Structure formats: C-alpha cells, structure tokens
Coordinates of C-alpha atoms (C1' of nucleotides) and ligand atoms in Angstrom, one line a residue:
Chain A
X1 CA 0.0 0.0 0.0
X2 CA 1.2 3.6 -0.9
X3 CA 1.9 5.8 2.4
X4 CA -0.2 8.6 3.1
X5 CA 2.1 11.2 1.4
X6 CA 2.5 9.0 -1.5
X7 CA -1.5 9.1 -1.7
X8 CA -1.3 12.6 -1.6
X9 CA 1.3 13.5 -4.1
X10 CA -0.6 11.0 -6.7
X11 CA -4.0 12.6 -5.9
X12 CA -2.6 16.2 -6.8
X13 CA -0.7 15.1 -9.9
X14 CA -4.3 13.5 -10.9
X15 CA -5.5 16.5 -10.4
X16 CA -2.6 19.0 -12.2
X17 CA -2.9 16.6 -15.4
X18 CA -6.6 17.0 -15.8
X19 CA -6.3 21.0 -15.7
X20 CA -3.4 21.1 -18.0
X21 CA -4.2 20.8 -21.4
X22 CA -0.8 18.8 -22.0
X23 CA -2.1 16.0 -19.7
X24 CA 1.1 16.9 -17.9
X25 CA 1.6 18.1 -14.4
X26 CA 5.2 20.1 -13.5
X27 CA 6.9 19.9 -10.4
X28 CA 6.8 23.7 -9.0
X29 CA 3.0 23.5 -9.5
X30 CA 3.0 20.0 -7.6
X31 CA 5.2 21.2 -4.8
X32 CA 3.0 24.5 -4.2
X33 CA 0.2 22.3 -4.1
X34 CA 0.8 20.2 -1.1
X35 CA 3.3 23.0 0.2
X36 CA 6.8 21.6 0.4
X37 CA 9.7 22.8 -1.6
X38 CA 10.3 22.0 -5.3
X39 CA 13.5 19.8 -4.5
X40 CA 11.2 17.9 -2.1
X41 CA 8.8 17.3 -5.1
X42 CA 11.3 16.5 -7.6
X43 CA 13.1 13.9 -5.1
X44 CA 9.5 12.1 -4.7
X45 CA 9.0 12.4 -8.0
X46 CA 11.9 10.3 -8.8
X47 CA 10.2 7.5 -5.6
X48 CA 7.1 7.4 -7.7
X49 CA 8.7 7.2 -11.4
X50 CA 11.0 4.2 -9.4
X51 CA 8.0 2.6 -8.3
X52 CA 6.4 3.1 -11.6
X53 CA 3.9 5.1 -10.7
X54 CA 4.4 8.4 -12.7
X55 CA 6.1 8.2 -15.9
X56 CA 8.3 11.5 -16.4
X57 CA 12.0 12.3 -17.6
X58 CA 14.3 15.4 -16.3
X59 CA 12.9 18.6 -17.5
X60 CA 10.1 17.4 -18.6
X61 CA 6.2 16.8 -17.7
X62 CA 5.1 14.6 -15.5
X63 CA 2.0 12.0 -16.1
X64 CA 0.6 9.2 -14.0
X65 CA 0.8 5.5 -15.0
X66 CA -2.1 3.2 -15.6
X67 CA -1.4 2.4 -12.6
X68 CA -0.7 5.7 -10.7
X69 CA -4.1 6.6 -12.1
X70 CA -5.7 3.7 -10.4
X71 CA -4.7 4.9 -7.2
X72 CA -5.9 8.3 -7.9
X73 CA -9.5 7.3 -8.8
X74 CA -9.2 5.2 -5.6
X75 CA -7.9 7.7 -3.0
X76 CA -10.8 9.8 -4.9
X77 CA -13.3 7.7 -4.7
X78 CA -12.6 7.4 -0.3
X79 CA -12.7 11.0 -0.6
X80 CA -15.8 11.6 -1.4
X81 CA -17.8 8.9 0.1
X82 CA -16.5 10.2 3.1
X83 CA -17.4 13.8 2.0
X84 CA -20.6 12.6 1.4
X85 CA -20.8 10.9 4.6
X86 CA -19.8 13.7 6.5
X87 CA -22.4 15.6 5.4
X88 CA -25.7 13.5 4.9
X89 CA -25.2 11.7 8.0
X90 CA -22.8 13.5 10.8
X91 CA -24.0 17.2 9.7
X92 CA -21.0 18.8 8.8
X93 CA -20.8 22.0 7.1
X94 CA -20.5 21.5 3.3
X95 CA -17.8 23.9 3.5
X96 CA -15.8 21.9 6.1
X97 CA -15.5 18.7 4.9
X98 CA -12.9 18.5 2.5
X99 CA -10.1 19.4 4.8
X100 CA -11.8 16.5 7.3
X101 CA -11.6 14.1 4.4
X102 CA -8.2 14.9 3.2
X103 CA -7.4 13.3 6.1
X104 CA -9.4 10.7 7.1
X105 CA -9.4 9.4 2.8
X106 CA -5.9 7.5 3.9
X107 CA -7.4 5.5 7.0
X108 CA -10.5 4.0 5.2
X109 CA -10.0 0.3 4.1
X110 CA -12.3 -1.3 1.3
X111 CA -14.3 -2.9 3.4
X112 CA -15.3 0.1 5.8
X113 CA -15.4 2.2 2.7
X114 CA -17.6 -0.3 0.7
X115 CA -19.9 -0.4 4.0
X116 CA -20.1 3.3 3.9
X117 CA -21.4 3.5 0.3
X118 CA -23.5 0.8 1.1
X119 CA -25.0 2.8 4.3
X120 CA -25.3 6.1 2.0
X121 CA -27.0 3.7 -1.2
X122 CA -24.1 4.3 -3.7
X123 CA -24.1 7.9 -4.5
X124 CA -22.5 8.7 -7.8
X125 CA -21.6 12.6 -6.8
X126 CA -20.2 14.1 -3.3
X127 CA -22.1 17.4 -1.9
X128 CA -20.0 19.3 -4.4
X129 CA -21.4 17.4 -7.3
X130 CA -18.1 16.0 -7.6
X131 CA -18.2 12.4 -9.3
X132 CA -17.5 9.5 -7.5
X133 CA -15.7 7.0 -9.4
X134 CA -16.9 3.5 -8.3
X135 CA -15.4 0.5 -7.1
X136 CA -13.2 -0.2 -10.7
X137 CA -12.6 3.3 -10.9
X138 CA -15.4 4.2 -13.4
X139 CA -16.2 7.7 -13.4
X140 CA -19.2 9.5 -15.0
X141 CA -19.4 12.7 -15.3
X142 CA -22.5 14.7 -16.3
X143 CA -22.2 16.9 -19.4
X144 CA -21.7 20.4 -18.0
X145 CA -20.6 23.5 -18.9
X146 CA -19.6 26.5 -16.5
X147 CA -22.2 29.0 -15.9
X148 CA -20.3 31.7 -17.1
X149 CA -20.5 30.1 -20.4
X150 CA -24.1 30.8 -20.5
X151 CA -26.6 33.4 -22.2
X152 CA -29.3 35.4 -20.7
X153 CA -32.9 33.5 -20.3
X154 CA -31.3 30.2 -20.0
X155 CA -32.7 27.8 -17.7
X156 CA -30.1 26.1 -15.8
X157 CA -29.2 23.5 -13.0
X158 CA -26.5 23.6 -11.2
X159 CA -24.6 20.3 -11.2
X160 CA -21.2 21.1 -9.7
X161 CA -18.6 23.3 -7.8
X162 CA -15.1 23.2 -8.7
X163 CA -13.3 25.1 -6.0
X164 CA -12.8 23.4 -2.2
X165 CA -12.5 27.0 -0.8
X166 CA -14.4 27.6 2.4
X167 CA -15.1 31.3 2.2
X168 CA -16.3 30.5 -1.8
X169 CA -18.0 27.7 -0.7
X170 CA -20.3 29.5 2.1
X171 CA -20.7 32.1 -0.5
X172 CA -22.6 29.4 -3.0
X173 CA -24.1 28.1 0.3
X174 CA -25.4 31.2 1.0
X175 CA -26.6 32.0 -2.1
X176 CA -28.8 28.8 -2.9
X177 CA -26.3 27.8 -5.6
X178 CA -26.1 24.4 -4.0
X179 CA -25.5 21.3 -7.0
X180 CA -29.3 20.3 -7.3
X181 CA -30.6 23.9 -7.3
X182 CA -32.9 25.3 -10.6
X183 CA -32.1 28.9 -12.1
X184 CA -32.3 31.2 -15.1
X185 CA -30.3 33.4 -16.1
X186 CA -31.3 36.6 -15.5
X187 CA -28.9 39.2 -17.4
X188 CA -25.1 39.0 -18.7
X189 CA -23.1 42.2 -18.2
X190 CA -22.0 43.0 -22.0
X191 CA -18.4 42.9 -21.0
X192 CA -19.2 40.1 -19.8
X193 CA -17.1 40.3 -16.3
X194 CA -20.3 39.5 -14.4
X195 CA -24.0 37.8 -14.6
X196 CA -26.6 37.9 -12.3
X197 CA -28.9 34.6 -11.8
X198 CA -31.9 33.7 -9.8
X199 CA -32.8 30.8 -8.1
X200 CA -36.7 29.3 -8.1
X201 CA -37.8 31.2 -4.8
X202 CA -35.1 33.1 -4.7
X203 CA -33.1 36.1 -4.5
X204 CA -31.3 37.6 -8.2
X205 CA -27.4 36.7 -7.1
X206 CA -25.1 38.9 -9.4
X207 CA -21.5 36.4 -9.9
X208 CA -18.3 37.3 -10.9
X209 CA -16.8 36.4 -14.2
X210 CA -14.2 34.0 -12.3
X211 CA -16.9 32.5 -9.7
X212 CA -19.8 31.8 -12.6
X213 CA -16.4 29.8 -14.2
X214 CA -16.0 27.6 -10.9
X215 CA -20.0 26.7 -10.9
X216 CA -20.7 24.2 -13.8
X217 CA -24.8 23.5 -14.9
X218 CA -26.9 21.8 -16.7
X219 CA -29.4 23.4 -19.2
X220 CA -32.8 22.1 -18.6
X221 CA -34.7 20.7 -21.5
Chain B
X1 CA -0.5 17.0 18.3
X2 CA 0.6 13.4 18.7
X3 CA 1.8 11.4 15.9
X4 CA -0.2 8.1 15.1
X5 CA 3.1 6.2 16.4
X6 CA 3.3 8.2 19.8
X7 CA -0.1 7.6 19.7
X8 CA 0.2 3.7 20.1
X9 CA 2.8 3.7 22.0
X10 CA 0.9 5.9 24.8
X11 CA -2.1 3.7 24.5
X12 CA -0.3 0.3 24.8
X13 CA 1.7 2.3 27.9
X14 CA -1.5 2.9 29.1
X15 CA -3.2 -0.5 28.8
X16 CA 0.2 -2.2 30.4
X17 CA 0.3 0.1 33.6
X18 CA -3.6 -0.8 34.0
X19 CA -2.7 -4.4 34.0
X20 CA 0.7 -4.2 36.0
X21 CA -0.2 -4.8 39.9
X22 CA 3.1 -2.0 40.2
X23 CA 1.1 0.4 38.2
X24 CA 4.4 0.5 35.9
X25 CA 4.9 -1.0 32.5
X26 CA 8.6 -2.4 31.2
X27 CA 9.8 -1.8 27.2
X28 CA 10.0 -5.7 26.6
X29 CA 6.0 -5.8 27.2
X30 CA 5.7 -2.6 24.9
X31 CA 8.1 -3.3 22.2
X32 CA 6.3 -7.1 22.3
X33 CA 2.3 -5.0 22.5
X34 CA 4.0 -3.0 19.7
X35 CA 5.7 -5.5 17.1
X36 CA 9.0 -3.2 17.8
X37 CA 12.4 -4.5 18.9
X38 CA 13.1 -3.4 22.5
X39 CA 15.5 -1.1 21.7
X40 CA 13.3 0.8 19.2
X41 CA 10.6 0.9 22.6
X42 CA 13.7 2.1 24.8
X43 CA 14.8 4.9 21.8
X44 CA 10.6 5.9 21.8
X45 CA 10.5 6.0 25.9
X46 CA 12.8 8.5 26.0
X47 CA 11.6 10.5 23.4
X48 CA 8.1 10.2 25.5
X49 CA 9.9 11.1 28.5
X50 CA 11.7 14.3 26.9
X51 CA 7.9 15.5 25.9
X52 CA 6.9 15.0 29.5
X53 CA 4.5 12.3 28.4
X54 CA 5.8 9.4 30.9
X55 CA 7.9 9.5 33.6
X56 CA 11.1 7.1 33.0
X57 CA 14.3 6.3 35.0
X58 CA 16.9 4.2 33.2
X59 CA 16.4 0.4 34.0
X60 CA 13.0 1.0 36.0
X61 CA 9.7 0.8 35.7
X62 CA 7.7 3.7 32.9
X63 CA 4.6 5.6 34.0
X64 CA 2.4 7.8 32.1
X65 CA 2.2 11.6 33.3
X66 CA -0.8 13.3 34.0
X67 CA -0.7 14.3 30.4
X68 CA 0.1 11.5 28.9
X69 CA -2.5 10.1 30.7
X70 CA -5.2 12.8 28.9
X71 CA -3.8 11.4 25.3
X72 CA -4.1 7.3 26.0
X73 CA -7.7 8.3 27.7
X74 CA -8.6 10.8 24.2
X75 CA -6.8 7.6 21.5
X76 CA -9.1 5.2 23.7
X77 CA -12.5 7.3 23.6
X78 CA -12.0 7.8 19.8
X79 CA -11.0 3.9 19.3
X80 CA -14.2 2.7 21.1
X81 CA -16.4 5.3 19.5
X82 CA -15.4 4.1 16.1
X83 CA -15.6 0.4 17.4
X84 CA -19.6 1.2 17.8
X85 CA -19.8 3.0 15.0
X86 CA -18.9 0.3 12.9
X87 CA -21.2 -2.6 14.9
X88 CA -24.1 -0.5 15.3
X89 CA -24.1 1.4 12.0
X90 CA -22.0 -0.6 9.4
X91 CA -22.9 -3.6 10.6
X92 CA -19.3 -4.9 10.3
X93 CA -18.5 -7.7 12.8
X94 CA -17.5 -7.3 16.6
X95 CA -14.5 -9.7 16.0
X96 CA -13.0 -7.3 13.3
X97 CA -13.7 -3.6 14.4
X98 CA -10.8 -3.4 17.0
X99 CA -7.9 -3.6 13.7
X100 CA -10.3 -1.4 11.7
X101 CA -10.3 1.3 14.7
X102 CA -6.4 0.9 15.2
X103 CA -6.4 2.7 12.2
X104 CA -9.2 4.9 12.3
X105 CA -8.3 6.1 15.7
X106 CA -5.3 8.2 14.5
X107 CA -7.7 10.3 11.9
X108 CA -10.8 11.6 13.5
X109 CA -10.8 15.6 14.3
X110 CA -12.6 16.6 17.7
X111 CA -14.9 17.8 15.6
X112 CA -16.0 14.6 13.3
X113 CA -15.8 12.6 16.8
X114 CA -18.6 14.5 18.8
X115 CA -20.8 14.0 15.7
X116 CA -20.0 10.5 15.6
X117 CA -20.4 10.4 19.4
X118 CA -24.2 12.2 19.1
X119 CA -25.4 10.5 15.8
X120 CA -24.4 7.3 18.5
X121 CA -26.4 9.0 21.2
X122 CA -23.5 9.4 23.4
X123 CA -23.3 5.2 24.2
X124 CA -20.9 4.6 27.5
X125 CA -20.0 1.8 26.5
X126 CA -18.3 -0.2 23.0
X127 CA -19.1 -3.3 21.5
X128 CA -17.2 -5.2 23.6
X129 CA -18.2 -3.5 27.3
X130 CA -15.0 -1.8 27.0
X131 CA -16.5 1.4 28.9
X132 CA -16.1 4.8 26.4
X133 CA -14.1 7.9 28.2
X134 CA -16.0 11.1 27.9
X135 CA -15.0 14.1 26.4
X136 CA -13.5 15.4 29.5
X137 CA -11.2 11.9 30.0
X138 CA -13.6 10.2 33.1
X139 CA -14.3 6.5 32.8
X140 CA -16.8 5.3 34.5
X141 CA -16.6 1.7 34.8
X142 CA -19.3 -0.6 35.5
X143 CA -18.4 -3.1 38.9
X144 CA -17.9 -6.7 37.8
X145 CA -15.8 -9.7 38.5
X146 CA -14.3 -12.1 36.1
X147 CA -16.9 -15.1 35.4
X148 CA -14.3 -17.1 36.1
X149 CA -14.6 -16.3 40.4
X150 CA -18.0 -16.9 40.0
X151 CA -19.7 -20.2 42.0
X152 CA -22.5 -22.2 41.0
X153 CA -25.9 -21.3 40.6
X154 CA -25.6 -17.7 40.2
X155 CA -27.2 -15.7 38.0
X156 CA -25.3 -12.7 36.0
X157 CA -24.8 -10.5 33.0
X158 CA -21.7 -9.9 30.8
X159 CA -20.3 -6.6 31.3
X160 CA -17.6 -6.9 28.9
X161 CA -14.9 -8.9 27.3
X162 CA -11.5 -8.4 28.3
X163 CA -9.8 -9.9 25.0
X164 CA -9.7 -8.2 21.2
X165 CA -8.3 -11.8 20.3
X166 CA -10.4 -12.0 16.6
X167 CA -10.8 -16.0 17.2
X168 CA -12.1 -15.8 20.5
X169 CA -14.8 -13.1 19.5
X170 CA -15.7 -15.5 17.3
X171 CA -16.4 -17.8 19.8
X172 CA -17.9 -15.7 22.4
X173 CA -20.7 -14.6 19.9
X174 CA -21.0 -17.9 18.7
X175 CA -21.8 -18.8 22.2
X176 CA -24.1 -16.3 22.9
X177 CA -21.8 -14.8 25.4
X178 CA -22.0 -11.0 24.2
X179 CA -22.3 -8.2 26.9
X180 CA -25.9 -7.8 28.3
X181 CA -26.5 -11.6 27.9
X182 CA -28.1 -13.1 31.2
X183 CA -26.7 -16.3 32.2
X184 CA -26.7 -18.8 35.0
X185 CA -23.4 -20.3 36.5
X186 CA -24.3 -24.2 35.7
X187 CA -21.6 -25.9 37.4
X188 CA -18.2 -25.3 38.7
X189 CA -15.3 -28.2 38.1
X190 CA -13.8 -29.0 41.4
X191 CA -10.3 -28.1 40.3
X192 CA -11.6 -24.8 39.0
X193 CA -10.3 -25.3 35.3
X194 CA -13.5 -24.7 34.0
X195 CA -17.2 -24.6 34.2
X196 CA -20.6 -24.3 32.6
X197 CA -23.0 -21.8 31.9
X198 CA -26.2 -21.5 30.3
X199 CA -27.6 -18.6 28.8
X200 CA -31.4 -17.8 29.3
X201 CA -33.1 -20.1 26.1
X202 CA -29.7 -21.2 25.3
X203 CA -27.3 -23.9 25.4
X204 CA -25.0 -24.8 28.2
X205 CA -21.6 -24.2 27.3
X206 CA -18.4 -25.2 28.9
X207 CA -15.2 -22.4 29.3
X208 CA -11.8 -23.5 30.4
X209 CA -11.0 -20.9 33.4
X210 CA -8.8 -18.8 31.4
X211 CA -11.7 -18.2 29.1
X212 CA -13.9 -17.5 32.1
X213 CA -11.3 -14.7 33.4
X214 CA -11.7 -13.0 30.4
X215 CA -15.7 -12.4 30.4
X216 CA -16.6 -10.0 33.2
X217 CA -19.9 -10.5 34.6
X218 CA -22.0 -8.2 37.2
X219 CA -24.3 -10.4 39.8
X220 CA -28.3 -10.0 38.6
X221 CA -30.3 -9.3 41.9
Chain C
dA1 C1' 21.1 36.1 -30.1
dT2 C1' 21.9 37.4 -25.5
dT3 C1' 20.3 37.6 -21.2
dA4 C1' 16.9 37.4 -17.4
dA5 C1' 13.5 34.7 -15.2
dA6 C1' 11.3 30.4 -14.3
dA7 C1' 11.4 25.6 -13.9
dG8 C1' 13.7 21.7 -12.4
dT9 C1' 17.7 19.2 -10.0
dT10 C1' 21.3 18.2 -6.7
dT11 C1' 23.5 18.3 -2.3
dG12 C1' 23.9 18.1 2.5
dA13 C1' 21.5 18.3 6.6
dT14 C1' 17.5 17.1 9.8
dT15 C1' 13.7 14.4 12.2
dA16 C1' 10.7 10.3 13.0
dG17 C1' 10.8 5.6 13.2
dT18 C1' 12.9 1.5 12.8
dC19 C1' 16.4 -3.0 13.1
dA20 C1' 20.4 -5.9 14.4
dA21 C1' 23.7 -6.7 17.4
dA22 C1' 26.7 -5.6 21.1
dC23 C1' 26.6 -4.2 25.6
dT24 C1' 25.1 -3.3 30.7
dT25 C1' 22.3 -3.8 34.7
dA26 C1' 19.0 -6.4 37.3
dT27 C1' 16.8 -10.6 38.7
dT28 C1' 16.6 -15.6 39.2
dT29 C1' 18.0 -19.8 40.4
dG30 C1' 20.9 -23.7 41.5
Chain D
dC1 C1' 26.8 -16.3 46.5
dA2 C1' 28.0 -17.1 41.7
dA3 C1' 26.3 -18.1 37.2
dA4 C1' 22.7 -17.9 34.1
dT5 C1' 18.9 -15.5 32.3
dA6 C1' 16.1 -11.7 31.5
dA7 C1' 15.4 -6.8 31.1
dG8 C1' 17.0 -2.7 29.5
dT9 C1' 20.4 0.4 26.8
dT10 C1' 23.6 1.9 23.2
dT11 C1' 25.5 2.2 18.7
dG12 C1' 25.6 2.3 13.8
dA13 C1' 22.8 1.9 9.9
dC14 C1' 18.7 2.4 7.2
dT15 C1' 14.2 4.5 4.8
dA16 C1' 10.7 8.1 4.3
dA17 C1' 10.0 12.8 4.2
dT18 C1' 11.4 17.1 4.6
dC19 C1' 14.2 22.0 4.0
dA20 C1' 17.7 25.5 2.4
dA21 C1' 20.7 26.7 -0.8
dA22 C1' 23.5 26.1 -4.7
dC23 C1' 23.3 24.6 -9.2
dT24 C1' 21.6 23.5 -14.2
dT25 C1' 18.4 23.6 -17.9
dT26 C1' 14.6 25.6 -20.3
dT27 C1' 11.7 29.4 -21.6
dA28 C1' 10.6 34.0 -22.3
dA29 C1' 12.1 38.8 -23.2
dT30 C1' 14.5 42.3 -24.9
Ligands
MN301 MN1 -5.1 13.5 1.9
MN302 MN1 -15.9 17.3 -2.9
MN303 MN1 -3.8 2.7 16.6
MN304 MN1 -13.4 -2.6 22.1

DNA sequence: ATTAAAAGTTTGATTAGTCAAACTTATTTG
DNA sequence: CAAATAAGTTTGACTAATCAAACTTTTAAT
C-alpha cells in the first residue's frame, strides 16, 4: 500500500494533469500544491517514477501510470464517500468537509469504505457534485458547462462546484447555488465580467466572471 | 499533536500500567504490545519522556504523566467510539472492528468525533463492554468480577470482554456470550479449570478458566 | 542572439521511526 | 553467593519525508 504522502502527491498530480491541457503536471506546481519545496517534489517524484507510478523524464512533464491513475480514482473515490458521509449523515458543514476528508481518505479500508457506500445507497456525486468513481474506478461525469459560459434567459441546473474554498464555498451556500438547485439566467453584463442569476424562490445573485467559471450547470430541457 | 506512532505507544503504555499490579509498565511488554524490537521501545521511551509524556528512569519501571494520561484516555474514547460506529451502523462484525479502529483512531478531528459520538447518542460503553471515556477523560466503569470467580448457581450478566483476540470473539458470539447476555453459572469443576454456563433459552456451554477470566460479569439481583 | 526569469535538479542536513547486534544492569536460580 | 537469564540500553545503519541553498536547464524577453 502507498503511504499517506505517497496518496497525496498521486492525488494532486491527478488532479494537475486534468487542468493542463498537456495531460502533464510540472513539479513547482505540484510542490505548491501540497506546500513543500520543489526539490522535495522532484526527489519524490523520482520514488514514484521508481515505483512506476508516474512516468516523467528530467525537465520534462510529468504523467501518472495506468497504474498511478488507479490509485488516484481510488484515494478519490474514499474522498468523497467520506465527504458525502460527512455531510448526509454527521452534519458537517459543506464547506468543512474537504479538509476532514483529506485526512481521514488514507485511514478507510475497502471494506469500511464499501460499507459506507453501502450505508449512504451508492451515490455517484459528493455534496460538491463532484463524481464519484466507483469500485473499478469508473467515473461518470454529467455533461456540463460553467455558468459563465451561458446566455441570458437560459434555464439552468446547477450540477457542480469546482473550488474546495471555504469562504467560496459558504458564498454558493449562502446563495442557494447548492449542485441540485434550478435557475435562469437573468442578465449578462456586455463585457461580460459578471452575470446575475436567480434561483426558483429566490433572491437575483449577481457572480463574478471567475466565480460563474468555478460553478458548472446543466441546461434544462 | 501526537503522531499516530506516539499515539500507540501511549495507549499500549497505558493498557500495560492498568494491567501491572506496580502500576508501571517495562519496554520488553511494549516493544512485544508493539511488534517493535526493545530497543526501538527504549529509543521511543525517551523520546516520550523528553515530551513530559511518561515518567522514566533508566532500567526502572515507565509511568504515564498526568498528560500522557489525557492522550491514552482521548486515542481510547476515539478507538471505542469508532468500534460502535462500525457494529451498530455498518454492521461490520465485533471480532473485526478493533484492527479497523487501530487505524481509524489516529484520523478523527474533535470535531468529526462528537458527531460521531451524538449521531451514536452518546453510548458509555463499546461493542465489547469496553467502557467509552467522555470528552473530558472520566471513565466510568461498571463493577464486575471475572466469570471465572463466580460459584455455581448464580445468575449474572456480561459486562464486557477483556480480549480483542479475533478467534475468540468468534467464539464468544457464537456462544451467545455477548455483553448484556443473562446467564446462570451451571456448574463449577472442582479443580476450578473450568465450568458451565447456560444462557437464558440457550445452550449450556463449557469455558476453560482462562476463558472465564476473560468475560466480566455483574451479579443480577 | 543574448540575457533574465522560471522551472527543475542536486547536495547536505534534519527528524521520526525502525532494526540488528553488542553491551550493561537487574533478577533468578541452582 | 555465583552463574545464568532476563530486562534494558547503546551504537551504527537504514528509509521516508522534509528543507535550504546552490546549481543546471529551459523558456521568455529584450
Ligand atoms: Mn489527503
Ligand atoms: Mn468534494
Ligand atoms: Mn492505533
Ligand atoms: Mn473494544
């Protein structure tokens, strides 16, 4: 089994190669990331490429391994059954939970974690609408596009939020932009640095440019 | 905080002095509790003892300190919480929790462990009788006696079983021997090896006395 | 095409945790 | 009591993970 910090390093490279449109992840970005030093990344990085789980030469970009990837989608999947967890059933704040999870995503093993989806009846997103890949690492992801993307009048749903960040996250909380919630989109600023949206019920919300990019939706039919 | 490793050792420190009729515990017992050479347990004591966690003089008995004692009695309160968690919620098997919450135990915030201990509704006591420290580190331990001193033809309850031995879980449950079972002391052997008990609408069944020293029964008036 | 900046690597040191094996002190036991 | 045994300690070595600082390579600017 890979250590905790090994876990850690292959979740954020997972992670840094989905955003890049290389596929590749580079080590000053890794090491800010999970804040050590860049020689402290490259030095790991070397462990992993030794233990064959990230294929990269000197200089160059770094990519996970079939097999690297499969403990990604794994340490993922605890993640976010555990998210989920900690919210449907202890309470927690939405906004909390990640941080709790980061931790407690190393201790889980497969059979407490398949009881725990069990418990929960297999949910296939966490309370971020983040997917949760399943047992063989199968991930589906809903077709989505960010909200920014989007034109006045359209009727939307939001299905995910791509940012862990407590203070954003309250924000969303606060303004009914939970995944799950129904809106239309009200008006789109013609430079278009900001929209403003309102939720069924619910107050108009004006967003950012940067903030409707971190909220992705669903048009509804 | 603690690491995991400081962690155990405190804990097994803990367990040992409770057991030792000196109140002190030796690093062969503790390097043996912790699958560590001796030396390794020596190199850790003093470690301990530098952090004011136990109080140590070279060849002589080990103590815990008033604050180490606060840490075994916070590891032990998060270990048995998890233990019930994962009978009563989970479902997962008394015999298996214990190696499940050696792990667990290390990774719970205050936080997620008050939720855990409410959604639980605050129990006193785990799986195994094993009574559950509150938040503040008291104990409170029901009075009992090993079923092992007890004499013929009296009528008791388990309290709790003093063994995380997976095997003989097995067997107590099998036997229907769990805490809060009612039984009657059948008959003793005359050379006190063992003796027979018979739970109510059960059958008798017939412990070897170190067996019977294990289970700790209260009297039923 | 130089040169400055950014990205990546190497080196030497540190801490936590561990082992094997030699060694010392305490305890038993004949 | 002396010798044997058990308990405890020390030493030297190792791996995982980290940092600071010097160094090298690549990339971006001028
Ligand atoms: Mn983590
Ligand atoms: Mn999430
Ligand atoms: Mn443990
Ligand atoms: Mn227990």
């Amino acid at each position: 089994m890979a250590t905790e910090t090994v876990e850690n390093y292959i979740k954020a490279l997972y992670a840094l190669c989905r955003e890049s449109p290389s596929g590749e992840a580079g080590v000053v970005r890794l090491a800010q990331e999970l804040g050590v030093t860049k020689g402290t990344a490259t030095s790991m990085i070397k462990r992993l490429s030794l233990a064959r789980l990230v294929k990269a030469e000197p200089y160059s970009g770094i990519a996970l391994t079939a097999k690297g990837n499969k403990i990604a989608l794994d340490v993922l999947r605890r993640h976010r059954v555990i998210e989920t967890f900690l919210v449907r059933t202890l309470n927690l704040d939405w906004a909390d939970v990640h941080e709790e999870a980061e931790r407690l995503e190393h201790a889980l093993s497969a059979r407490i974690l398949d009881r725990l989806d069990e418990f929960l009846g297999r949910p296939s997103t966490d309370p971020h609408g983040d997917p949760i890949p399943d047992a063989a690492g199968n991930v589906s992801e809903t077709r989505s596009k960010p909200l920014a993307k989007c034109r006045a009048r359209e009727r939307v749903c939001i299905v995910r939020i791509m940012d862990q960040n407590r203070a954003f996250l309250k924000f969303v909380a606060e303004s009914g932009l939970k995944p799950g919630a129904n809106l239309v989109v009200h008006s789109v600023s013609t430079q278009g640095n900001s929209l403003t949206v309102q939720a069924v019920r619910g107050k108009p919300v004006t967003l950012s440019h940067s903030a409707a990019g971190k909220i992705l939706v669903k048009i509804i039919s």
